């Protein structure tokens, strides 16, 4: 359980950092082209928002996959029990 959770967190962090760095680099470059000089502005707010959204998206994906796996396991168990009960009457 610990390894699974550690692996999930590691993948979440790597995904979030990758998306954040890509969008952040693009936003800073576009702001520089627009202004013509380096300054601090809305591109850092955009980077923060993208980071938060990327974290939410990857965790939503993992939660959905875990729920599907749980439902699949429960359905298998239920089918086996129902089959056993039906044949032993």
Short mmCIF file of N, CA, C and O in Angstrom, two decimals:
data_model
loop_
_atom_site.label_atom_id
_atom_site.label_comp_id
_atom_site.label_asym_id
_atom_site.label_seq_id
_atom_site.Cartn_x
_atom_site.Cartn_y
_atom_site.Cartn_z
N UNK A 1 0.82 -1.19 0.00
CA UNK A 1 0.00 0.00 0.00
C UNK A 1 0.87 1.25 0.00
O UNK A 1 0.57 2.21 -0.69
N UNK A 2 1.94 1.21 0.79
CA UNK A 2 2.82 2.38 0.87
C UNK A 2 3.50 2.64 -0.47
O UNK A 2 3.59 3.78 -0.91
N UNK A 3 3.95 1.56 -1.13
CA UNK A 3 4.61 1.74 -2.43
C UNK A 3 3.66 2.29 -3.48
O UNK A 3 4.05 3.12 -4.30
N UNK A 4 2.43 1.80 -3.45
CA UNK A 4 1.44 2.27 -4.42
C UNK A 4 1.16 3.76 -4.23
O UNK A 4 1.10 4.52 -5.19
N UNK A 5 1.01 4.17 -2.97
CA UNK A 5 0.74 5.58 -2.68
C UNK A 5 1.95 6.45 -3.02
O UNK A 5 1.81 7.56 -3.55
N UNK A 6 3.16 5.95 -2.72
CA UNK A 6 4.38 6.70 -3.03
C UNK A 6 4.55 6.85 -4.54
O UNK A 6 4.92 7.92 -5.03
N UNK A 7 4.25 5.78 -5.27
CA UNK A 7 4.35 5.83 -6.73
C UNK A 7 3.34 6.82 -7.31
O UNK A 7 3.67 7.61 -8.20
N UNK A 8 2.12 6.79 -6.77
CA UNK A 8 1.09 7.72 -7.23
C UNK A 8 1.51 9.17 -6.97
O UNK A 8 1.36 10.03 -7.84
N UNK A 9 2.02 9.45 -5.78
CA UNK A 9 2.45 10.82 -5.46
C UNK A 9 3.62 11.26 -6.33
O UNK A 9 3.68 12.41 -6.76
N UNK A 10 4.56 10.35 -6.58
CA UNK A 10 5.71 10.69 -7.42
C UNK A 10 5.26 11.03 -8.84
O UNK A 10 5.69 12.04 -9.41
N UNK A 11 4.36 10.22 -9.40
CA UNK A 11 3.86 10.49 -10.75
C UNK A 11 3.08 11.80 -10.77
O UNK A 11 3.20 12.59 -11.71
N UNK A 12 2.30 12.07 -9.73
CA UNK A 12 1.54 13.32 -9.66
C UNK A 12 2.47 14.53 -9.63
O UNK A 12 2.23 15.52 -10.33
N UNK A 13 3.51 14.45 -8.85
CA UNK A 13 4.46 15.56 -8.74
C UNK A 13 5.18 15.79 -10.06
O UNK A 13 5.30 16.93 -10.52
N UNK A 14 5.65 14.71 -10.69
CA UNK A 14 6.36 14.85 -11.97
C UNK A 14 5.45 15.43 -13.04
O UNK A 14 5.84 16.34 -13.78
N UNK A 15 4.21 14.94 -13.12
CA UNK A 15 3.26 15.46 -14.11
C UNK A 15 2.98 16.94 -13.87
O UNK A 15 3.01 17.74 -14.81
N UNK A 16 2.72 17.29 -12.62
CA UNK A 16 2.41 18.69 -12.29
C UNK A 16 3.57 19.60 -12.61
O UNK A 16 3.39 20.68 -13.19
N UNK A 17 4.77 19.19 -12.24
CA UNK A 17 5.94 20.02 -12.54
C UNK A 17 6.19 20.17 -14.03
O UNK A 17 6.52 21.26 -14.51
N UNK A 18 6.00 19.10 -14.78
CA UNK A 18 6.21 19.15 -16.23
C UNK A 18 5.24 20.12 -16.89
O UNK A 18 5.64 20.97 -17.69
N UNK A 19 3.97 20.00 -16.55
CA UNK A 19 2.96 20.88 -17.15
C UNK A 19 3.19 22.32 -16.72
O UNK A 19 3.13 23.25 -17.53
N UNK A 20 3.49 22.51 -15.44
CA UNK A 20 3.69 23.86 -14.91
C UNK A 20 4.90 24.54 -15.56
O UNK A 20 4.83 25.71 -15.95
N UNK A 21 5.99 23.81 -15.68
CA UNK A 21 7.19 24.39 -16.30
C UNK A 21 6.96 24.73 -17.77
O UNK A 21 7.41 25.78 -18.24
N UNK A 22 6.26 23.85 -18.49
CA UNK A 22 6.01 24.11 -19.91
C UNK A 22 5.14 25.35 -20.10
O UNK A 22 5.46 26.24 -20.89
N UNK A 23 4.05 25.43 -19.34
CA UNK A 23 3.15 26.58 -19.47
C UNK A 23 3.81 27.84 -18.93
O UNK A 23 3.67 28.93 -19.49
N UNK A 24 4.55 27.71 -17.83
CA UNK A 24 5.23 28.87 -17.25
C UNK A 24 6.26 29.47 -18.20
O UNK A 24 6.34 30.69 -18.37
N UNK A 25 7.04 28.59 -18.82
CA UNK A 25 8.05 29.07 -19.77
C UNK A 25 7.39 29.77 -20.95
O UNK A 25 7.83 30.83 -21.39
N UNK A 26 6.31 29.17 -21.45
CA UNK A 26 5.58 29.78 -22.56
C UNK A 26 4.98 31.13 -22.16
O UNK A 26 5.07 32.10 -22.90
N UNK A 27 4.38 31.21 -20.96
CA UNK A 27 3.73 32.45 -20.51
C UNK A 27 4.75 33.58 -20.33
O UNK A 27 4.50 34.72 -20.72
N UNK A 28 5.89 33.27 -19.72
CA UNK A 28 6.92 34.29 -19.52
C UNK A 28 7.46 34.78 -20.87
O UNK A 28 7.66 35.98 -21.08
N UNK A 29 7.66 33.85 -21.79
CA UNK A 29 8.16 34.22 -23.12
C UNK A 29 7.15 35.11 -23.86
O UNK A 29 7.52 36.12 -24.46
N UNK A 30 5.86 34.74 -23.79
CA UNK A 30 4.84 35.54 -24.47
C UNK A 30 4.69 36.92 -23.84
O UNK A 30 4.49 37.91 -24.54
N UNK A 31 4.81 36.99 -22.52
CA UNK A 31 4.72 38.29 -21.85
C UNK A 31 5.91 39.18 -22.24
O UNK A 31 5.75 40.39 -22.44
N UNK A 32 7.08 38.57 -22.37
CA UNK A 32 8.26 39.32 -22.79
C UNK A 32 8.07 39.85 -24.22
O UNK A 32 8.42 41.01 -24.51
N UNK A 33 7.53 39.01 -25.10
CA UNK A 33 7.30 39.47 -26.47
C UNK A 33 6.27 40.59 -26.51
O UNK A 33 6.40 41.53 -27.30
N UNK A 34 5.28 40.52 -25.66
CA UNK A 34 4.24 41.54 -25.64
C UNK A 34 4.77 42.87 -25.10
O UNK A 34 4.51 43.94 -25.65
N UNK A 35 5.53 42.80 -23.99
CA UNK A 35 6.01 44.03 -23.33
C UNK A 35 7.29 44.57 -23.95
O UNK A 35 7.49 45.77 -24.02
N UNK A 36 8.17 43.66 -24.29
CA UNK A 36 9.47 44.08 -24.81
C UNK A 36 10.54 44.18 -23.73
O UNK A 36 11.68 44.52 -24.01
N UNK A 37 10.19 43.88 -22.50
CA UNK A 37 11.15 43.89 -21.39
C UNK A 37 10.68 42.89 -20.33
O UNK A 37 9.52 42.49 -20.32
N UNK A 38 11.61 42.51 -19.47
CA UNK A 38 11.26 41.54 -18.42
C UNK A 38 10.60 42.26 -17.26
O UNK A 38 11.05 43.29 -16.80
N UNK A 39 9.49 41.68 -16.79
CA UNK A 39 8.75 42.23 -15.65
C UNK A 39 7.91 41.11 -15.03
O UNK A 39 7.78 40.03 -15.60
N UNK A 40 7.37 41.40 -13.88
CA UNK A 40 6.51 40.43 -13.20
C UNK A 40 5.07 40.85 -13.43
O UNK A 40 4.71 42.01 -13.24
N UNK A 41 4.25 39.88 -13.85
CA UNK A 41 2.86 40.22 -14.14
C UNK A 41 1.96 39.01 -14.01
O UNK A 41 2.21 38.09 -13.24
N UNK A 42 0.92 39.00 -14.81
CA UNK A 42 -0.11 37.98 -14.75
C UNK A 42 0.34 36.60 -15.17
O UNK A 42 -0.33 35.61 -14.88
N UNK A 43 1.48 36.52 -15.84
CA UNK A 43 1.94 35.20 -16.28
C UNK A 43 2.26 34.29 -15.09
O UNK A 43 2.13 33.07 -15.18
N UNK A 44 2.62 34.87 -13.96
CA UNK A 44 2.90 34.06 -12.77
C UNK A 44 1.61 33.59 -12.12
O UNK A 44 1.56 32.49 -11.56
N UNK A 45 0.57 34.38 -12.22
CA UNK A 45 -0.75 33.92 -11.75
C UNK A 45 -1.24 32.77 -12.64
O UNK A 45 -1.79 31.78 -12.13
N UNK A 46 -1.04 32.89 -13.94
CA UNK A 46 -1.41 31.82 -14.86
C UNK A 46 -0.65 30.54 -14.53
O UNK A 46 -1.23 29.45 -14.51
N UNK A 47 0.63 30.66 -14.25
CA UNK A 47 1.45 29.50 -13.91
C UNK A 47 0.95 28.83 -12.64
O UNK A 47 0.86 27.60 -12.57
N UNK A 48 0.61 29.61 -11.64
CA UNK A 48 0.08 29.06 -10.40
C UNK A 48 -1.24 28.35 -10.64
O UNK A 48 -1.47 27.24 -10.13
N UNK A 49 -2.13 28.95 -11.42
CA UNK A 49 -3.42 28.32 -11.71
C UNK A 49 -3.26 27.03 -12.49
O UNK A 49 -3.95 26.04 -12.21
N UNK A 50 -2.35 27.01 -13.45
CA UNK A 50 -2.10 25.80 -14.23
C UNK A 50 -1.56 24.70 -13.34
O UNK A 50 -1.92 23.52 -13.48
N UNK A 51 -0.70 25.05 -12.41
CA UNK A 51 -0.15 24.08 -11.47
C UNK A 51 -1.25 23.44 -10.64
O UNK A 51 -1.31 22.22 -10.48
N UNK A 52 -2.14 24.26 -10.13
CA UNK A 52 -3.25 23.76 -9.31
C UNK A 52 -4.17 22.86 -10.14
O UNK A 52 -4.59 21.79 -9.69
N UNK A 53 -4.49 23.29 -11.35
CA UNK A 53 -5.38 22.51 -12.22
C UNK A 53 -4.73 21.19 -12.62
O UNK A 53 -5.39 20.15 -12.62
N UNK A 54 -3.44 21.20 -12.93
CA UNK A 54 -2.75 19.97 -13.30
C UNK A 54 -2.76 18.98 -12.13
O UNK A 54 -2.96 17.78 -12.32
N UNK A 55 -2.55 19.48 -10.90
CA UNK A 55 -2.58 18.61 -9.72
C UNK A 55 -3.96 17.99 -9.54
O UNK A 55 -4.10 16.80 -9.26
N UNK A 56 -5.01 18.80 -9.72
CA UNK A 56 -6.37 18.30 -9.57
C UNK A 56 -6.70 17.27 -10.66
O UNK A 56 -7.33 16.25 -10.38
N UNK A 57 -6.28 17.53 -11.88
CA UNK A 57 -6.59 16.63 -12.99
C UNK A 57 -5.93 15.27 -12.80
O UNK A 57 -6.59 14.23 -12.96
N UNK A 58 -4.66 15.23 -12.45
CA UNK A 58 -3.97 13.95 -12.32
C UNK A 58 -4.52 13.17 -11.12
O UNK A 58 -4.67 11.95 -11.19
N UNK A 59 -4.87 13.84 -10.04
CA UNK A 59 -5.45 13.14 -8.90
C UNK A 59 -6.86 12.66 -9.20
O UNK A 59 -7.26 11.59 -8.74
N UNK A 60 -7.62 13.41 -9.97
CA UNK A 60 -8.94 12.96 -10.39
C UNK A 60 -8.82 11.71 -11.25
O UNK A 60 -9.60 10.77 -11.10
N UNK A 61 -7.85 11.70 -12.15
CA UNK A 61 -7.61 10.53 -13.00
C UNK A 61 -7.27 9.31 -12.15
O UNK A 61 -7.84 8.23 -12.34
N UNK A 62 -6.36 9.46 -11.20
CA UNK A 62 -5.97 8.33 -10.34
C UNK A 62 -7.16 7.86 -9.50
O UNK A 62 -7.35 6.65 -9.34
N UNK A 63 -7.95 8.77 -8.96
CA UNK A 63 -9.11 8.37 -8.17
C UNK A 63 -10.12 7.61 -9.01
O UNK A 63 -10.71 6.62 -8.56
N UNK A 64 -10.34 8.05 -10.24
CA UNK A 64 -11.26 7.37 -11.14
C UNK A 64 -10.77 5.97 -11.47
O UNK A 64 -11.55 5.01 -11.45
N UNK A 65 -9.49 5.84 -11.75
CA UNK A 65 -8.93 4.52 -12.05
C UNK A 65 -9.02 3.59 -10.84
O UNK A 65 -9.32 2.40 -10.99
N UNK A 66 -8.78 4.11 -9.64
CA UNK A 66 -8.91 3.29 -8.44
C UNK A 66 -10.35 2.86 -8.21
O UNK A 66 -10.61 1.72 -7.82
N UNK A 67 -11.31 3.75 -8.45
CA UNK A 67 -12.71 3.39 -8.30
C UNK A 67 -13.13 2.32 -9.31
O UNK A 67 -13.87 1.40 -8.97
N UNK A 68 -12.66 2.44 -10.55
CA UNK A 68 -12.97 1.43 -11.56
C UNK A 68 -12.38 0.08 -11.17
O UNK A 68 -13.03 -0.96 -11.33
N UNK A 69 -11.16 0.06 -10.66
CA UNK A 69 -10.53 -1.18 -10.22
C UNK A 69 -11.30 -1.79 -9.05
O UNK A 69 -11.53 -3.01 -9.01
N UNK A 70 -11.73 -0.96 -8.11
CA UNK A 70 -12.50 -1.45 -6.97
C UNK A 70 -13.83 -2.05 -7.43
O UNK A 70 -14.22 -3.13 -6.97
N UNK A 71 -14.52 -1.38 -8.34
CA UNK A 71 -15.79 -1.89 -8.84
C UNK A 71 -15.60 -3.20 -9.60
O UNK A 71 -16.40 -4.11 -9.49
N UNK A 72 -14.52 -3.29 -10.36
CA UNK A 72 -14.25 -4.51 -11.11
C UNK A 72 -14.01 -5.68 -10.16
O UNK A 72 -14.52 -6.78 -10.36
N UNK A 73 -13.24 -5.43 -9.09
CA UNK A 73 -12.98 -6.49 -8.11
C UNK A 73 -14.25 -6.90 -7.38
O UNK A 73 -14.50 -8.08 -7.16
N UNK A 74 -15.09 -5.94 -7.02
CA UNK A 74 -16.34 -6.25 -6.32
C UNK A 74 -17.29 -7.03 -7.23
O UNK A 74 -17.95 -7.96 -6.79
N UNK A 75 -17.34 -6.67 -8.50
CA UNK A 75 -18.21 -7.35 -9.43
C UNK A 75 -17.77 -8.80 -9.62
O UNK A 75 -18.59 -9.70 -9.67
N UNK A 76 -16.46 -9.03 -9.70
CA UNK A 76 -15.95 -10.40 -9.83
C UNK A 76 -16.33 -11.23 -8.62
O UNK A 76 -16.78 -12.37 -8.75
N UNK A 77 -16.15 -10.68 -7.42
CA UNK A 77 -16.49 -11.42 -6.21
C UNK A 77 -17.99 -11.71 -6.14
O UNK A 77 -18.39 -12.81 -5.78
N UNK A 78 -18.80 -10.76 -6.50
CA UNK A 78 -20.24 -10.94 -6.44
C UNK A 78 -20.67 -12.02 -7.43
O UNK A 78 -21.51 -12.85 -7.11
N UNK A 79 -20.10 -12.03 -8.62
CA UNK A 79 -20.48 -13.02 -9.62
C UNK A 79 -20.09 -14.42 -9.17
O UNK A 79 -20.82 -15.36 -9.39
N UNK A 80 -18.93 -14.58 -8.57
CA UNK A 80 -18.50 -15.90 -8.11
C UNK A 80 -19.44 -16.41 -7.03
O UNK A 80 -19.83 -17.57 -7.03
N UNK A 81 -19.82 -15.57 -6.10
CA UNK A 81 -20.70 -15.97 -5.02
C UNK A 81 -22.07 -16.33 -5.56
O UNK A 81 -22.66 -17.35 -5.15
N UNK A 82 -22.60 -15.53 -6.43
CA UNK A 82 -23.91 -15.81 -7.00
C UNK A 82 -23.88 -17.13 -7.78
O UNK A 82 -24.81 -17.94 -7.70
N UNK A 83 -22.84 -17.38 -8.51
CA UNK A 83 -22.69 -18.62 -9.26
C UNK A 83 -22.64 -19.80 -8.32
O UNK A 83 -23.29 -20.82 -8.53
N UNK A 84 -21.90 -19.69 -7.24
CA UNK A 84 -21.77 -20.78 -6.28
C UNK A 84 -23.11 -21.07 -5.60
O UNK A 84 -23.50 -22.20 -5.43
N UNK A 85 -23.83 -20.00 -5.24
CA UNK A 85 -25.12 -20.18 -4.59
C UNK A 85 -26.15 -20.80 -5.52
O UNK A 85 -26.95 -21.65 -5.11
N UNK A 86 -26.12 -20.43 -6.77
CA UNK A 86 -27.09 -20.94 -7.73
C UNK A 86 -26.87 -22.43 -8.00
O UNK A 86 -27.81 -23.20 -8.14
N UNK A 87 -25.61 -22.89 -8.04
CA UNK A 87 -25.31 -24.27 -8.35
C UNK A 87 -25.40 -25.19 -7.13
O UNK A 87 -25.40 -26.40 -7.29
N UNK A 88 -25.46 -24.67 -5.93
CA UNK A 88 -25.49 -25.50 -4.73
C UNK A 88 -26.88 -25.57 -4.11
O UNK A 88 -27.02 -25.92 -2.96
N UNK A 89 -27.91 -25.26 -4.80
CA UNK A 89 -29.28 -25.36 -4.26
C UNK A 89 -29.82 -26.73 -4.48
O UNK A 89 -29.65 -27.45 -5.32
#
